Amino acid sequence: MPAIVPLLQADDAVRIAHVRAPRWISHPAAGAAHDAMRLLLERPPSLRPRGLLLAGPYHNGKTMIAERFAVEHLRVADQQKVWVIQTREGAGLSHFYASILSGLRAPQAAGWRSLSRVGDQVDHLLERLKPRLLIFDEFHSALRGRRQDVKAIFSFLRRIARVHDISPVLVGEIAIYDAVHDTDEMGSRFDTIPIPRWAYDEEFATLLDSTGSQSAARRSLRSVARTLGEDPPRSVRGADRRGCRDRHPGRSCGNLAR
């Protein structure tokens, strides 16, 4: 393939870096999340823009899904419209504002203890940058305060949606779904894409088969599957046997998936 020629002619450091680079292998849940965020990004202006929840168990790939969407957007966009905010630990608007300022790569406002001044700075930045999506990763970190603190954060999210036409994307554990749907006022504004744990099922079989001859990726996926403690479905066993036959013609591959 012509595209591979420059890589083959490169020095060892470049080729090693290419081999070690992360690879994106899509999955139905990831594809659904990206489709939903793309619809929000491309929507027309609205007085009541909708938001999105990406909710699932911890350590389950939610951050990677969100960051992948943001990176792909940057590759093709003339102006950045998607920003990822790492929600800080801590209760109240002050910590939430600090997360936004950090995510927008802005300095802290003078007179940090004045919430009104920090709020003005955040509004000024949003007006200048004009983001369409703000992705709040680890949003459950903002839910560990008092009830009035959480209500203030939700009020802020509703206001930036109305004033700045921003669709908030909240990424986190299952608790964010319960908190948002605690009231109809917030729950009616958000759609939800669940990001479930991996299961040794037909979708996993399709993903395994899509890796083709990438044996390292296949071994990694199969090791994840084995930790689930389930018997492989027939299509998974078939994917393993097909991959074996591709790599070792003539070998008996009947028991590889067991």
mmCIF file of C-alpha atoms in Angstrom, residues 4-168:
data_model
loop_
_atom_site.group_PDB
_atom_site.id
_atom_site.type_symbol
_atom_site.label_atom_id
_atom_site.label_comp_id
_atom_site.label_asym_id
_atom_site.label_seq_id
_atom_site.Cartn_x
_atom_site.Cartn_y
_atom_site.Cartn_z
ATOM 1 C CA ILE A 4 2.736 2.582 4.184
ATOM 2 C CA VAL A 5 5.879 3.278 2.122
ATOM 3 C CA PRO A 6 6.955 6.445 4.016
ATOM 4 C CA LEU A 7 6.552 4.587 7.318
ATOM 5 C CA LEU A 8 8.658 1.661 6.112
ATOM 6 C CA GLN A 9 11.355 4.091 5.011
ATOM 7 C CA ALA A 10 11.333 5.990 8.310
ATOM 8 C CA ASP A 11 13.887 5.501 11.056
ATOM 9 C CA ASP A 12 13.408 3.105 13.959
ATOM 10 C CA ALA A 13 12.109 5.735 16.382
ATOM 11 C CA VAL A 14 9.290 6.779 14.037
ATOM 12 C CA ARG A 15 8.236 3.194 13.333
ATOM 13 C CA ILE A 16 8.322 2.245 17.021
ATOM 14 C CA ALA A 17 6.208 5.295 17.869
ATOM 15 C CA HIS A 18 3.699 4.263 15.196
ATOM 16 C CA VAL A 19 3.451 0.732 16.586
ATOM 17 C CA ARG A 20 2.962 2.016 20.133
ATOM 18 C CA ALA A 21 0.390 4.661 19.190
ATOM 19 C CA PRO A 22 -3.134 4.063 20.509
ATOM 20 C CA ARG A 23 -5.669 2.629 18.065
ATOM 21 C CA TRP A 24 -9.357 3.472 17.963
ATOM 22 C CA ILE A 25 -11.620 0.453 17.428
ATOM 23 C CA SER A 26 -15.246 1.538 17.394
ATOM 24 C CA HIS A 27 -18.054 -0.260 19.239
ATOM 25 C CA PRO A 28 -21.856 0.217 19.044
ATOM 26 C CA ALA A 29 -22.027 2.168 22.322
ATOM 27 C CA ALA A 30 -19.160 4.434 21.243
ATOM 28 C CA GLY A 31 -20.707 4.916 17.814
ATOM 29 C CA ALA A 32 -24.075 5.836 19.345
ATOM 30 C CA ALA A 33 -22.400 8.370 21.655
ATOM 31 C CA HIS A 34 -20.490 9.967 18.779
ATOM 32 C CA ASP A 35 -23.637 10.132 16.634
ATOM 33 C CA ALA A 36 -25.557 11.834 19.443
ATOM 34 C CA MET A 37 -22.787 14.392 20.041
ATOM 35 C CA ARG A 38 -22.503 15.041 16.304
ATOM 36 C CA LEU A 39 -26.221 15.861 16.157
ATOM 37 C CA LEU A 40 -25.788 18.375 18.972
ATOM 38 C CA LEU A 41 -22.755 19.899 17.288
ATOM 39 C CA GLU A 42 -24.531 20.327 13.942
ATOM 40 C CA ARG A 43 -27.934 21.401 15.259
ATOM 41 C CA PRO A 44 -29.407 24.832 14.380
ATOM 42 C CA PRO A 45 -29.460 27.585 17.021
ATOM 43 C CA SER A 46 -31.976 26.999 19.774
ATOM 44 C CA LEU A 47 -33.415 28.832 22.767
ATOM 45 C CA ARG A 48 -33.516 25.558 24.711
ATOM 46 C CA PRO A 49 -30.722 23.333 23.409
ATOM 47 C CA ARG A 50 -30.719 19.767 24.598
ATOM 48 C CA GLY A 51 -27.893 18.108 26.478
ATOM 49 C CA LEU A 52 -26.547 14.584 26.650
ATOM 50 C CA LEU A 53 -25.621 12.117 29.375
ATOM 51 C CA LEU A 54 -22.937 9.480 28.842
ATOM 52 C CA ALA A 55 -23.448 7.324 31.915
ATOM 53 C CA GLY A 56 -21.922 4.019 32.902
ATOM 54 C CA PRO A 57 -19.733 2.184 35.407
ATOM 55 C CA TYR A 58 -16.305 3.544 36.257
ATOM 56 C CA HIS A 59 -13.213 2.651 34.212
ATOM 57 C CA ASN A 60 -15.345 1.780 31.216
ATOM 58 C CA GLY A 61 -14.054 3.922 28.344
ATOM 59 C CA LYS A 62 -16.391 6.915 28.713
ATOM 60 C CA THR A 63 -13.538 9.438 28.822
ATOM 61 C CA MET A 64 -11.896 7.895 25.765
ATOM 62 C CA ILE A 65 -15.174 8.126 23.836
ATOM 63 C CA ALA A 66 -15.580 11.809 24.701
ATOM 64 C CA GLU A 67 -11.964 12.733 24.021
ATOM 65 C CA ARG A 68 -11.944 10.868 20.715
ATOM 66 C CA PHE A 69 -14.932 12.915 19.556
ATOM 67 C CA ALA A 70 -13.220 16.159 20.574
ATOM 68 C CA VAL A 71 -9.984 15.221 18.784
ATOM 69 C CA GLU A 72 -11.799 14.230 15.589
ATOM 70 C CA HIS A 73 -13.645 17.552 15.699
ATOM 71 C CA LEU A 74 -10.376 19.493 15.983
ATOM 72 C CA ARG A 75 -8.971 17.714 12.930
ATOM 73 C CA VAL A 76 -11.669 19.058 10.620
ATOM 74 C CA ALA A 77 -12.993 22.234 12.284
ATOM 75 C CA ASP A 78 -11.952 25.749 11.336
ATOM 76 C CA GLN A 79 -12.872 26.909 14.843
ATOM 77 C CA GLN A 80 -12.962 24.827 17.984
ATOM 78 C CA LYS A 81 -16.550 24.236 19.031
ATOM 79 C CA VAL A 82 -16.050 21.284 21.398
ATOM 80 C CA TRP A 83 -14.235 21.639 24.716
ATOM 81 C CA VAL A 84 -13.585 18.929 27.293
ATOM 82 C CA ILE A 85 -13.785 20.067 30.921
ATOM 83 C CA GLN A 86 -12.272 17.840 33.600
ATOM 84 C CA THR A 87 -14.624 18.290 36.549
ATOM 85 C CA ARG A 88 -12.647 18.818 39.734
ATOM 86 C CA GLU A 89 -13.293 17.154 43.043
ATOM 87 C CA GLY A 90 -15.146 19.452 45.388
ATOM 88 C CA ALA A 91 -18.549 20.899 46.019
ATOM 89 C CA GLY A 92 -20.104 24.141 44.907
ATOM 90 C CA LEU A 93 -19.886 26.597 42.053
ATOM 91 C CA SER A 94 -16.374 27.764 42.941
ATOM 92 C CA HIS A 95 -14.873 24.345 42.125
ATOM 93 C CA PHE A 96 -17.083 24.029 39.059
ATOM 94 C CA TYR A 97 -16.010 27.444 37.765
ATOM 95 C CA ALA A 98 -12.380 26.486 38.390
ATOM 96 C CA SER A 99 -12.876 23.355 36.270
ATOM 97 C CA ILE A 100 -14.258 25.418 33.396
ATOM 98 C CA LEU A 101 -11.496 28.018 33.534
ATOM 99 C CA SER A 102 -8.886 25.277 33.539
ATOM 100 C CA GLY A 103 -10.558 23.460 30.641
ATOM 101 C CA LEU A 104 -10.728 26.674 28.617
ATOM 102 C CA ARG A 105 -7.059 27.306 29.459
ATOM 103 C CA ALA A 106 -7.830 30.598 31.177
ATOM 104 C CA PRO A 107 -6.114 32.123 34.239
ATOM 105 C CA GLN A 108 -7.979 32.464 37.496
ATOM 106 C CA ALA A 109 -9.796 35.739 37.899
ATOM 107 C CA ALA A 110 -8.471 38.321 40.313
ATOM 108 C CA GLY A 111 -10.530 38.227 43.481
ATOM 109 C CA TRP A 112 -11.076 34.482 43.217
ATOM 110 C CA ARG A 113 -13.227 34.379 46.314
ATOM 111 C CA SER A 114 -15.916 36.480 44.611
ATOM 112 C CA LEU A 115 -18.217 34.057 42.800
ATOM 113 C CA SER A 116 -19.802 36.895 40.852
ATOM 114 C CA ARG A 117 -16.449 37.995 39.424
ATOM 115 C CA VAL A 118 -15.507 34.447 38.470
ATOM 116 C CA GLY A 119 -18.932 33.976 36.926
ATOM 117 C CA ASP A 120 -18.410 37.126 34.853
ATOM 118 C CA GLN A 121 -15.080 35.778 33.632
ATOM 119 C CA VAL A 122 -16.656 32.465 32.626
ATOM 120 C CA ASP A 123 -19.448 34.303 30.774
ATOM 121 C CA HIS A 124 -16.902 36.478 28.978
ATOM 122 C CA LEU A 125 -14.913 33.435 27.859
ATOM 123 C CA LEU A 126 -18.003 31.597 26.640
ATOM 124 C CA GLU A 127 -19.130 34.648 24.702
ATOM 125 C CA ARG A 128 -15.715 34.995 23.043
ATOM 126 C CA LEU A 129 -15.034 31.305 22.328
ATOM 127 C CA LYS A 130 -18.632 30.435 21.382
ATOM 128 C CA PRO A 131 -18.455 26.692 22.080
ATOM 129 C CA ARG A 132 -21.322 24.520 20.920
ATOM 130 C CA LEU A 133 -20.534 21.532 23.175
ATOM 131 C CA LEU A 134 -19.018 21.577 26.645
ATOM 132 C CA ILE A 135 -18.161 18.021 27.700
ATOM 133 C CA PHE A 136 -17.915 17.729 31.478
ATOM 134 C CA ASP A 137 -15.918 14.587 32.205
ATOM 135 C CA GLU A 138 -16.161 12.970 35.658
ATOM 136 C CA PHE A 139 -19.270 15.079 36.286
ATOM 137 C CA HIS A 140 -20.197 12.920 39.279
ATOM 138 C CA SER A 141 -17.404 14.769 41.120
ATOM 139 C CA ALA A 142 -19.666 17.837 41.168
ATOM 140 C CA LEU A 143 -22.503 15.941 42.846
ATOM 141 C CA ARG A 144 -20.822 15.250 46.176
ATOM 142 C CA GLY A 145 -21.772 18.513 47.861
ATOM 143 C CA ARG A 146 -24.877 19.788 49.525
ATOM 144 C CA ARG A 147 -28.171 19.717 47.673
ATOM 145 C CA GLN A 148 -28.149 23.492 47.194
ATOM 146 C CA ASP A 149 -24.646 23.267 45.658
ATOM 147 C CA VAL A 150 -25.847 20.738 43.101
ATOM 148 C CA LYS A 151 -28.911 22.868 42.346
ATOM 149 C CA ALA A 152 -26.661 25.880 41.720
ATOM 150 C CA ILE A 153 -24.571 23.886 39.222
ATOM 151 C CA PHE A 154 -27.683 22.675 37.404
ATOM 152 C CA SER A 155 -28.989 26.237 37.304
ATOM 153 C CA PHE A 156 -25.694 27.336 35.762
ATOM 154 C CA LEU A 157 -25.955 24.608 33.084
ATOM 155 C CA ARG A 158 -29.477 25.718 32.185
ATOM 156 C CA ARG A 159 -28.338 29.343 31.965
ATOM 157 C CA ILE A 160 -25.370 28.746 29.654
ATOM 158 C CA ALA A 161 -27.623 26.648 27.431
ATOM 159 C CA ARG A 162 -30.133 29.492 27.185
ATOM 160 C CA VAL A 163 -27.725 32.451 27.037
ATOM 161 C CA HIS A 164 -24.815 30.967 25.065
ATOM 162 C CA ASP A 165 -26.625 28.242 23.068
ATOM 163 C CA ILE A 166 -24.390 25.515 24.533
ATOM 164 C CA SER A 167 -25.291 21.843 24.734
ATOM 165 C CA PRO A 168 -23.743 20.351 27.894
#
